XYZ file of C-alpha atoms in Angstrom:
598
model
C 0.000 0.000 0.000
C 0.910 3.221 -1.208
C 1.858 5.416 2.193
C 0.522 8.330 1.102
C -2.860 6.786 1.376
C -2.157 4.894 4.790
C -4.262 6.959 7.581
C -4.198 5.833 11.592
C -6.373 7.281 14.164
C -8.302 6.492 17.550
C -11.548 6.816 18.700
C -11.010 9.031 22.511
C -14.154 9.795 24.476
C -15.805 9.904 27.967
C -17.263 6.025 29.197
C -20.410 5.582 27.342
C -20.430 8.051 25.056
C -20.591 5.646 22.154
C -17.334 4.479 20.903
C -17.475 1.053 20.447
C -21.215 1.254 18.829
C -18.937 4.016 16.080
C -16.392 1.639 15.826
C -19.416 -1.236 14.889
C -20.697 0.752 12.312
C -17.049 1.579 10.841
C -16.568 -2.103 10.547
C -20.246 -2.730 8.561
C -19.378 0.782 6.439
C -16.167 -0.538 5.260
C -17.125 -4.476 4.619
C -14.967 -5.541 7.422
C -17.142 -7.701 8.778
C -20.518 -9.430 7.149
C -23.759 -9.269 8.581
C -23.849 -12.674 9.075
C -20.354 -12.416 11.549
C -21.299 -9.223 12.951
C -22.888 -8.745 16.695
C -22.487 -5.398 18.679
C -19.211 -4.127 20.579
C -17.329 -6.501 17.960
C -14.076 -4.996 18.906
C -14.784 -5.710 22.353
C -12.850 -9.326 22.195
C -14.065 -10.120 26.291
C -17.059 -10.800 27.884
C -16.077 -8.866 30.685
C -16.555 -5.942 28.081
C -19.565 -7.148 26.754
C -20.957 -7.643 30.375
C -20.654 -4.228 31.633
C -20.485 -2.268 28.397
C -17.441 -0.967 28.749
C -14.154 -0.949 26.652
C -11.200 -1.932 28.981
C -8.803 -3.056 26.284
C -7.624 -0.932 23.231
C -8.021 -3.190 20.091
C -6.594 -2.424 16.521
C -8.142 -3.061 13.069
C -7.422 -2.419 9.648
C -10.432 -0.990 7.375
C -10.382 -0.959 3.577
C -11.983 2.198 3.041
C -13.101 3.712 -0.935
C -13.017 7.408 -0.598
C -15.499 9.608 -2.594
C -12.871 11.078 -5.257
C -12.517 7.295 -5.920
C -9.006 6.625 -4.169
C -8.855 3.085 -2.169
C -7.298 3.824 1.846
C -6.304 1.854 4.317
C -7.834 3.119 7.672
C -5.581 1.493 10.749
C -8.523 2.413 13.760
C -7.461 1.640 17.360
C -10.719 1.659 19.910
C -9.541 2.960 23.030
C -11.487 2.627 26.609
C -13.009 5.639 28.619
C -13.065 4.875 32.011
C -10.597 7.037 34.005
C -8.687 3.849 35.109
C -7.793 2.700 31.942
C -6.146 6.291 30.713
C -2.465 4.428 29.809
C -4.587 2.134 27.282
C -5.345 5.664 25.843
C -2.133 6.917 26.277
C -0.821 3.666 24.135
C -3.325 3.755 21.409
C -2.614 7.551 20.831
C 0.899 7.170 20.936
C 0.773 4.917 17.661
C -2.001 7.228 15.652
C -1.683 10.616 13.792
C -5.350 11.578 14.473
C -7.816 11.066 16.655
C -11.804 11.360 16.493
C -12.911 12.936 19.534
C -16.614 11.936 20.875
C -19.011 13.381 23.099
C -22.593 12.501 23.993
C -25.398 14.919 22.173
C -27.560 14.694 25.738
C -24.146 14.819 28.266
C -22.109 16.962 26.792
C -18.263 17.377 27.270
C -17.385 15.222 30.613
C -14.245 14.998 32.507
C -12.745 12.463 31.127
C -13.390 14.032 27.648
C -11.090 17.338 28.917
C -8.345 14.583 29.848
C -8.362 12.479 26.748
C -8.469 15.748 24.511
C -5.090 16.813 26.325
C -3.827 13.471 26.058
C -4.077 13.766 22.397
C -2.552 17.574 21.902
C 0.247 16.434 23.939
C 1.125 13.956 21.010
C -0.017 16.694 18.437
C -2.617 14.554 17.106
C -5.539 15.915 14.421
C -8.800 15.997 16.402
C -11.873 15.711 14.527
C -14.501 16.584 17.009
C -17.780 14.648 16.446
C -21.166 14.536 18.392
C -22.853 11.428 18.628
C -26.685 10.566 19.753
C -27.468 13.082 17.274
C -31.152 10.985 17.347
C -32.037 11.357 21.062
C -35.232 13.319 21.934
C -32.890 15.348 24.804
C -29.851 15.878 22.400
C -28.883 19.392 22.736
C -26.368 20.032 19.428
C -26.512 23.608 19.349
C -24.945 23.776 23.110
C -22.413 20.854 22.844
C -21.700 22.702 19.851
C -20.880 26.116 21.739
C -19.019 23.827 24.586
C -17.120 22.093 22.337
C -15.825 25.392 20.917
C -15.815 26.962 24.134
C -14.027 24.680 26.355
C -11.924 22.614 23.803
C -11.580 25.059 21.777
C -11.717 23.834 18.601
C -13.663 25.262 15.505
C -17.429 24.873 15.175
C -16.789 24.299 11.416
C -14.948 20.726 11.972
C -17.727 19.722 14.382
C -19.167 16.253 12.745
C -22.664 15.063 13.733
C -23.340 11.393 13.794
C -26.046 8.997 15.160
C -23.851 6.206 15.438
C -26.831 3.486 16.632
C -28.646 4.518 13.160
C -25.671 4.760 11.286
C -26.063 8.438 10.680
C -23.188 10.686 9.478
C -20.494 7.327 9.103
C -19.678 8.112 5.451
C -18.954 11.842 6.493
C -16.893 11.121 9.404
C -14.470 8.616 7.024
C -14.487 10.814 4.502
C -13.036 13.249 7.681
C -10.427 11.074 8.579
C -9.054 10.642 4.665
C -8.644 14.418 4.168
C -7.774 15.904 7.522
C -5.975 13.426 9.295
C -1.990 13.399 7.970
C -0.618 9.496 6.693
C 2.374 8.586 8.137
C 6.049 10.082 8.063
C 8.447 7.363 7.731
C 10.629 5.686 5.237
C 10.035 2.349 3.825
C 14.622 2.296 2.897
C 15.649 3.424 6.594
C 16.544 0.984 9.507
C 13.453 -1.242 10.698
C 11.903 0.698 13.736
C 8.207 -0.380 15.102
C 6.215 0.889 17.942
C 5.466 -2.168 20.686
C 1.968 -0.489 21.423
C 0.666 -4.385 23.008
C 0.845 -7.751 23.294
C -0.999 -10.843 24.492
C -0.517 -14.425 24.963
C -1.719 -17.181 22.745
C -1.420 -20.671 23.827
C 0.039 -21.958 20.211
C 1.717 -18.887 19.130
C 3.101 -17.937 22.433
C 3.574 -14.194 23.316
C 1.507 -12.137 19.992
C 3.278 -8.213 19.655
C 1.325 -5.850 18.064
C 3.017 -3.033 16.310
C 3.007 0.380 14.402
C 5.815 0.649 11.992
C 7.631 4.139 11.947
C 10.517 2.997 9.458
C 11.229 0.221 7.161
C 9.604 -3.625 6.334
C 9.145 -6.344 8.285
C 8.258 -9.546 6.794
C 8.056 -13.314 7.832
C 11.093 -14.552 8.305
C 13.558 -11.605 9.201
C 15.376 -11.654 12.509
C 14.737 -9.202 14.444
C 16.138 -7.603 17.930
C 14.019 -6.182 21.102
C 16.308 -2.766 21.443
C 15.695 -2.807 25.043
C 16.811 -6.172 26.429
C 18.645 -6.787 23.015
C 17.483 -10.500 22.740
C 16.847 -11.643 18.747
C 14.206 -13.836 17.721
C 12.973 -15.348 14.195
C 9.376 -13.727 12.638
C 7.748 -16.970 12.123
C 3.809 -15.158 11.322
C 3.374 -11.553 10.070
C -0.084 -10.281 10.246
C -3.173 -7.887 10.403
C -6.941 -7.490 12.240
C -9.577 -7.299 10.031
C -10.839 -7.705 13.031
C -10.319 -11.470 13.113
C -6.164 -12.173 12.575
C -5.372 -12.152 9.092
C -1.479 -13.500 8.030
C 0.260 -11.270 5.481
C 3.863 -11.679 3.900
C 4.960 -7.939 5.151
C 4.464 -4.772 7.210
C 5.573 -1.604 5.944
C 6.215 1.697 7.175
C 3.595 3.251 8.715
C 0.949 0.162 9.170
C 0.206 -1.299 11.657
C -0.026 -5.120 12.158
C 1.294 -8.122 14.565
C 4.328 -10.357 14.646
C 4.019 -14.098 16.271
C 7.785 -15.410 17.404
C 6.966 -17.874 19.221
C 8.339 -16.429 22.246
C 7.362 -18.388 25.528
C 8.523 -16.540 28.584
C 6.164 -13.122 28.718
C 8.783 -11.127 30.589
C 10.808 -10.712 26.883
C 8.239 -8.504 25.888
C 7.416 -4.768 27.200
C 5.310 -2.207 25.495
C 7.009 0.525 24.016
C 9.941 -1.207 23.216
C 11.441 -0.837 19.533
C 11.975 -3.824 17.113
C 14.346 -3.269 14.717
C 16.449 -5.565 12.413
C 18.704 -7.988 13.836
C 21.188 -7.626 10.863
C 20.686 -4.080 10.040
C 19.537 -2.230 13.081
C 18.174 1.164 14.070
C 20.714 3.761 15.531
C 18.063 4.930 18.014
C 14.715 3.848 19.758
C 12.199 5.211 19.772
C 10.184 7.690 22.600
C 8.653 4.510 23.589
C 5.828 5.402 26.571
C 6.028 7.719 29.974
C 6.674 5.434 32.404
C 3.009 4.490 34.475
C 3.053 4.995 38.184
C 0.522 2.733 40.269
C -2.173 4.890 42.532
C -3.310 1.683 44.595
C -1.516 -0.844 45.804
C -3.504 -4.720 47.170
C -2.438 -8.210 47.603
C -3.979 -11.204 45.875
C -3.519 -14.098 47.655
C -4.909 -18.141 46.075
C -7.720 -19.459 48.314
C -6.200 -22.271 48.219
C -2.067 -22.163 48.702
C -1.389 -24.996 46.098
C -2.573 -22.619 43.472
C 0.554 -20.343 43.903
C 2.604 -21.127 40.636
C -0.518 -21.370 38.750
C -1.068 -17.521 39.759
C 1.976 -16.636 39.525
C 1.912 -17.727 35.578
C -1.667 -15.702 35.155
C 0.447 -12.479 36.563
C 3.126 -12.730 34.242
C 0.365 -12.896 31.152
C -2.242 -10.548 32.606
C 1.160 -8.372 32.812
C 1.642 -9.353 29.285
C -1.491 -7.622 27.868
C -1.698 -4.867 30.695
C 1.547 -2.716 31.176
C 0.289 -0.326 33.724
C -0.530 -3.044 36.046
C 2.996 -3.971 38.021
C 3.384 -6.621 41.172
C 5.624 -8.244 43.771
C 5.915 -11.513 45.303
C 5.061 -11.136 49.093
C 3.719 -13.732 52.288
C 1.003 -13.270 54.468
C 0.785 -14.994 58.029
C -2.650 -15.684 57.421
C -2.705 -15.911 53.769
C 0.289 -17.510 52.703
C 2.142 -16.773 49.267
C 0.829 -14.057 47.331
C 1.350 -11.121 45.447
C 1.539 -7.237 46.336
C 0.211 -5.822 42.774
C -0.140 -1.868 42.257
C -3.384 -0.626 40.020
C -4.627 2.717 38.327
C -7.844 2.785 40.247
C -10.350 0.794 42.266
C -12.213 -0.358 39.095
C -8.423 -1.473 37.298
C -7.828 -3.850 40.102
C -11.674 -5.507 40.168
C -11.366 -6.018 36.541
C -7.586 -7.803 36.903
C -9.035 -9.861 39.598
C -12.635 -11.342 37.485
C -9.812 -11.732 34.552
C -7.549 -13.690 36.522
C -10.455 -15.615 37.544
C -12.161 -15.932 34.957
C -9.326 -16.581 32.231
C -7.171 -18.809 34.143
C -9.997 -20.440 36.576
C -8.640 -19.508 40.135
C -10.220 -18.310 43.162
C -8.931 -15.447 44.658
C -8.389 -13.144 47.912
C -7.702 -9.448 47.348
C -6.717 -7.605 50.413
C -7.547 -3.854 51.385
C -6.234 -1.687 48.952
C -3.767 1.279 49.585
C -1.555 4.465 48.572
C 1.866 5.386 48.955
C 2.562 6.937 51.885
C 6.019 8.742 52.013
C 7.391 8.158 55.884
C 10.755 10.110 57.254
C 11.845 8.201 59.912
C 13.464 9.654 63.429
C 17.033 9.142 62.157
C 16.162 11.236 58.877
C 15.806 8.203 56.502
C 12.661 8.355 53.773
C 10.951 5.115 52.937
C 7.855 4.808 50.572
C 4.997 2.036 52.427
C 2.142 0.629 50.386
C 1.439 -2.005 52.634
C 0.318 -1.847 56.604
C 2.903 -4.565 57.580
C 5.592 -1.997 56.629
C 4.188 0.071 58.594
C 6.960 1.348 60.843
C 5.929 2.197 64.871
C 5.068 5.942 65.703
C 8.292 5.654 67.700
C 10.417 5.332 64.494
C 8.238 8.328 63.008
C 8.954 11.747 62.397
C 6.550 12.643 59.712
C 4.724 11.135 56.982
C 2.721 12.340 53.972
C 0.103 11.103 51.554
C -0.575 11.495 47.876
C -2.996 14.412 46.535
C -4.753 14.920 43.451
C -6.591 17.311 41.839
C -9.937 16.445 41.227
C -11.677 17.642 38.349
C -15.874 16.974 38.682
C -18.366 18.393 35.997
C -21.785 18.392 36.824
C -25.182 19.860 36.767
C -25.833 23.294 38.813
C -28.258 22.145 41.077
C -26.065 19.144 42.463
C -23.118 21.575 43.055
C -24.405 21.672 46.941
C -24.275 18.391 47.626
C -20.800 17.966 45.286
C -19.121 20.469 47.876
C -20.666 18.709 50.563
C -19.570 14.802 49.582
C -15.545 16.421 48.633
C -15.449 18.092 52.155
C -16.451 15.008 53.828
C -13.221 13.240 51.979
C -10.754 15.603 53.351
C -10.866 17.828 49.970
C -9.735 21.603 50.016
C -11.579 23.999 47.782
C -9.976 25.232 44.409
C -12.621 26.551 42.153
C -15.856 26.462 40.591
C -15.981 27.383 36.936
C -19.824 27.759 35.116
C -19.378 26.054 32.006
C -22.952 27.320 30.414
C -26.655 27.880 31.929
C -26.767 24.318 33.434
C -23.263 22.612 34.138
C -20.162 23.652 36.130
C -16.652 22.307 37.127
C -15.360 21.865 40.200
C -12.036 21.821 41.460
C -10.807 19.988 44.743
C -7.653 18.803 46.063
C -8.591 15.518 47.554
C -6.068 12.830 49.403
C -5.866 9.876 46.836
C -6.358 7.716 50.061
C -10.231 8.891 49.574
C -10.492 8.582 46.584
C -9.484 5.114 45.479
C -12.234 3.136 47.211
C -15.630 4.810 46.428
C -15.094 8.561 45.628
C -16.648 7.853 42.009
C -19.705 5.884 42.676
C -20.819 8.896 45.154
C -20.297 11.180 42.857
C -22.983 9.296 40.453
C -25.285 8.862 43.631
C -25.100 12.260 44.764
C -25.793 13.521 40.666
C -28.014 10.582 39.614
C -25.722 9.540 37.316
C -24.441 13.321 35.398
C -21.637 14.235 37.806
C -18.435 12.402 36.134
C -14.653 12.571 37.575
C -11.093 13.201 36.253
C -8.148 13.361 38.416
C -4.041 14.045 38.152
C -1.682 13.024 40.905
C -0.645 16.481 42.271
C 1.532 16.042 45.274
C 2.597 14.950 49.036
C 1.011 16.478 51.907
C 1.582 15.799 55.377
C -1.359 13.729 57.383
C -1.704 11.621 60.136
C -2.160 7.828 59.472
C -2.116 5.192 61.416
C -2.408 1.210 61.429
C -6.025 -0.421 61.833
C -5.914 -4.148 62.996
C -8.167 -6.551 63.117
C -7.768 -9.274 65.514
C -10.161 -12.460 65.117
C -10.089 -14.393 68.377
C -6.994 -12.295 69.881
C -4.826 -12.899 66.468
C -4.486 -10.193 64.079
C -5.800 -10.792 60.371
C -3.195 -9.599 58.990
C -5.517 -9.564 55.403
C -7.409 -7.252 57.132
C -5.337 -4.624 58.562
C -4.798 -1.039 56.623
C -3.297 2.152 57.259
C -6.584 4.833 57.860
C -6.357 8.553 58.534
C -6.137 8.914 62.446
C -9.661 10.732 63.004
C -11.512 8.016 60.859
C -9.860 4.636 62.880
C -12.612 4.404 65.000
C -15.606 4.212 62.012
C -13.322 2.484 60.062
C -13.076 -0.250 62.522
C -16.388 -0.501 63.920
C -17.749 -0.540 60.088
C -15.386 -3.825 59.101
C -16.150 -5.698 62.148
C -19.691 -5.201 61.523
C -19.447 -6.083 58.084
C -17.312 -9.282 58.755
C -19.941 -9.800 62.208
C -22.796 -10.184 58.974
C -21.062 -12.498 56.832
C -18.658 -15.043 59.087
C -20.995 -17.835 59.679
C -21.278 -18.947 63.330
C -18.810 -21.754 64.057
C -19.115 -24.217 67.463
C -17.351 -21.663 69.350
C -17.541 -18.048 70.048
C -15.703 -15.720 67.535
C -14.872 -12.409 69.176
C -13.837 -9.477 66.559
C -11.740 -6.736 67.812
C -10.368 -3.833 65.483
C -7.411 -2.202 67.006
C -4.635 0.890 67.148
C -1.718 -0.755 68.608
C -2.436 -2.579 71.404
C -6.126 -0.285 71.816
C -8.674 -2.324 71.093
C -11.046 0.649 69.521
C -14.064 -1.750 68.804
C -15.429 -5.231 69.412
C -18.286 -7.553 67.964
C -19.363 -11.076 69.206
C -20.439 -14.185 66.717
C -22.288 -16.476 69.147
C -21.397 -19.781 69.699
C -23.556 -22.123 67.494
C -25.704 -24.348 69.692
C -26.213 -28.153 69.487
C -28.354 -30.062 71.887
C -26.657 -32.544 73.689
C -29.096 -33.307 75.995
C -31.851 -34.557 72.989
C -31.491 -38.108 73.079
C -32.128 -37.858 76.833
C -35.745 -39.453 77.498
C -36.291 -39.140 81.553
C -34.380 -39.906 83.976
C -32.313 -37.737 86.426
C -31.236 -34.084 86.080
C -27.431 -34.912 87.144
C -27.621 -36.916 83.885
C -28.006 -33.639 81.224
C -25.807 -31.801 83.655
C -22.826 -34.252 83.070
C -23.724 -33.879 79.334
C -23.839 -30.261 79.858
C -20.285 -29.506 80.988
C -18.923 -31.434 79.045
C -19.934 -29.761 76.336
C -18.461 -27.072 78.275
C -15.320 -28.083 78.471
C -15.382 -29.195 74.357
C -16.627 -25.592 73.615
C -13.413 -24.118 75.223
C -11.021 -26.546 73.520
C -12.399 -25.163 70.554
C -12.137 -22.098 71.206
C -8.527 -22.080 71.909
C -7.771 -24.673 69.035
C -9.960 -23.924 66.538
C -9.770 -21.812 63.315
C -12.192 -19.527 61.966
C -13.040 -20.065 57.927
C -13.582 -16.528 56.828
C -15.613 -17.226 53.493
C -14.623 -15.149 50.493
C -17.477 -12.553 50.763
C -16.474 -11.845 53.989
C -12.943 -10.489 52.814
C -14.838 -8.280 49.983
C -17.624 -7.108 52.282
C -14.578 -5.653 54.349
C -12.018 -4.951 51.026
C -15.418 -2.550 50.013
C -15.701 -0.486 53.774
C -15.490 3.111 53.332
């Protein structure tokens, strides 16, 4: 293909502002996919995705597209997610494009997340093509999304596309956008081999699959080529496309984008944003590659059952495969045994890595309370960083410590900005600003710890706005705070599972929330199970599971009192044996009744 007529862009929006339904109706425009094949959110290769409707995985596709002045193109379109979690997917996707269609919801209008993925894009000095979609709803309001679009983004009201992308409205015009303003691809089919690692995933047959945008030269099957990072070489044995489905091909060239299959087994060989270049003839330089991706919360995942370890511990390395902004550890837990400490984007990135990794590689898993990195200067002036309460070091040892910030950035309609300010004040936030975007919506602006955040910050946000208020945040700095470490003792032994590291003023709700939560869902065992949460050695709050009771004394018919006494004590005497020797099974639900205590 000629590379003049070679185009690749992304499709960036807010969550559920209709990307994947766009990216459907690209795939039925172009002849991609039959009608027969075709069922909605086909780029959406999960069923995770399919479940909750949501894109959490970028996915690439070529599209033979026949423009109007007759000219055949080749359209490389990379789906990106919109949750606020998954930002490095979008960070990835963009990173390998030129241009980038920018969607927003007729009825929502621009949302947080919108702001954030526009920036995301100008930072890589991508071509936007703005484009409003749900022009069909009865509550669409065009002419203002127009004006905010303008207004807040500013970008022209002249390149503003309207689309219905459910009735397939507007599809032709938007391709015919993407042909004519977005630029094809610098690069130079003679030069040294350089390709973008942009992702990768694991096939059982193929072993580790590398998908790739091309920047300079050919690849074809065959050619040995060299990882410029770890500087390992390995042998092309498959060269190929999406279409969506995989599609082999005898070459790459510059500026296309494609996959390579080496049949490489071990998935630490392989990091996104690596270059591949020519073994033989390689590149002087690599390329940008990505910004590194720091972690904002940090959990363990523990087997149910210990045996499972190295079967985990294999699911890591390939979950790690096909999600780089998801990092871990090997660490042990008394109560737990072998695990892993693994660091996440947000609440919702480490609930989707744990249904995958049960789901996709059929274990059963325990995921511990999550938490931040707290910066801690000790007495004797050394500064350690402590994402886990066992590091915890004693107030003794302490001099100062400080917690993460961000900046919060929460558009929503007027009349919910009241209880907006109330909800971010009750999280420890401090006031920035309130900007009035038009007659109905405004932005606010708090600096809120991350700590309060992470857990449940966003779902309150949708409860206090039914659903409009949405949420963007940027890690802004260290503060100092007061924290200190919550345990939770079953039976006089601390779970250590349990325990986390809580602001100082909220230890006491804190504990007396997850002993009532655990109180609901232990079962009651043949002994008494007394739950204590505790500061040190303060016990700050206590719950009682009653002992379950068994009559001893049914088969007695008759007879003389002394007779169910005997019976009686000695039940006694069994009940306190088991209290001393016995262990408590904490079910699963338990653990994630706790994990979700604000």
């Amino acid at each position: 293909m000629d590379g003049s007529l070679i185009r690749n862009f992304s499709i960036i929006a807010h969550i559920d502002h209709g990307k994947s339904t766009l990216a459907d109706r690209f795939l039925q425009v172009t002849g991609a996919i039959s009608e027969r094949d075709f069922r909605n959110q086909m780029l959406d290769d999960m069923d995770l995705e399919r479940e909750r409707g949501i894109t959490i995985k970028a996915s690439a596709v070529r599209l033979n597209y026949k423009s109007k002045d007759g000219s055949a193109y080749e359209l490389n379109l990379i789906d990106t997610p919109g949750h606020v979690d998954f930002t490095y997917e979008v960070s990835k996707s963009i990173g390998a494009c030129e241009g980038a269609l920018l969607v927003v919801d007729a009825a929502q209008g621009i949302e947080a997340q919108t702001v954030a993925n526009l920036y995301l894009a100008m930072e890589h000095n991508l071509v936007i093509i703005p484009v409003i979609n749900k022009v069909d709803l009865a509550n669409a309001e065009i002419e203002k999304v127009k004006h905010e679009i303008s207004d807040i983004l500013g970008l022209e009201k002249s390149d503003i596309l309207l689309a219905s992308a459910k009735l397939g409205v507007g599809i032709e015009e938007i391709l015919e956008a993407v042909v004519k303003r977005i630029p094809a691809p610098k690069g130079d089919e003679s030069n040294a081999l350089q390709a973008l690692v942009f992702d990768s995933k694991f096939d059982a047959y193929k072993g580790v699959i590398i998908l790739l945008r091309l920047m300079n030269g050919v690849l074809k099957k065959g050619t040995r080529i060299m990882m410029m990072s770890s500087g390992k070489t390995y042998d092309i044995l498959e060269v190929g496309i999406f279409t969506p489905r995989p599609k082999q091909v005898n070459e790459l060239k510059c500026g296309e984008v494609g996959y390579i299959a080496c049949n490489i087994r071990d998935a630490k060989e392989v990091s996104v944003g690596d270059t591949v270049t020519d073994a033989d003839n390689p590149a002087v330089m690599a390329l940008p590659g990505y910004k590194k991706v720091r972690p904002m919360v940090f959990s363990g995942i523990y087997p149910v059952n210990s045996a499972d370890f190295p079967a985990l511990k294999d699911a890591i390395d390939k979950m790690r495969l096909s999600d780089a902004s998801f990092v871990y550890e090997s660490e042990s837990s008394a109560s737990l045994g072998m695990g892993f400490r693994c660091g996440f984007l947000g609440l919702l990135h480490m609930e989707i890595i744990q249904e995958r990794l049960e789901r996709e590689f059929d274990l059963n898993l325990i995921i511990t309370t999550p938490s931040v990195i707290y910066k801690i200067t000790k007495t004797e002036g050394e500064v350690i960083e402590v994402d886990n309460p066992m590091k915890l070091s004693s107030p003794g040892e302490t001099k100062s410590v400080e917690e993460p910030y961000v900046r919060a950035y929460m558009i929503l309609p007027k009349e919910y900005i009241g209880s907006m300010l109330e909800l971010s004040e009750s999280k420890r936030g401090i006031y920035v600003s309130t900007q009035y975007l038009d007659d109905k919506r405004a932005q606010i602006v708090y600096d809120i710890p991350l700590a309060e955040v992470i857990v449940d910050f966003y779902d309150k946000i949708k409860s206090a706005t039914r659903g409009y208020g949405s949420l963007d945040y940027e890690l802004l700095d260290y503060r100092p705070t007061k924290i200190v470490k919550l345990d939770i003792l079953i039976n006089q032994e601390v779970c250590d599972a349990l325990s986390s590291i809580v602001f100082k003023d909220r230890a006491y709700a804190k504990g007396k929330a997850i002993i009532e939560k655990l109180k609901e869902n232990i079962p009651r065992h043949l002994f008494q199970i007394i739950l204590q949460a505790a500061i040190g050695g303060q016990v700050i709050a206590r719950e009682t599971i009653k002992a379950l009771g068994k009559n001893v004394t049914a088969k007695c018919y008759g007879g003389d009192i002394t007779r169910k006494r005997k019976l009686w004590e000695k039940q006694k005497e069994g009940k306190k044996r088991l209290k001393q020797f016995g262990k408590v099974e904490i079910p699963q639900e338990a653990f994630l009744a706790a994990l979700k205590t604000a």
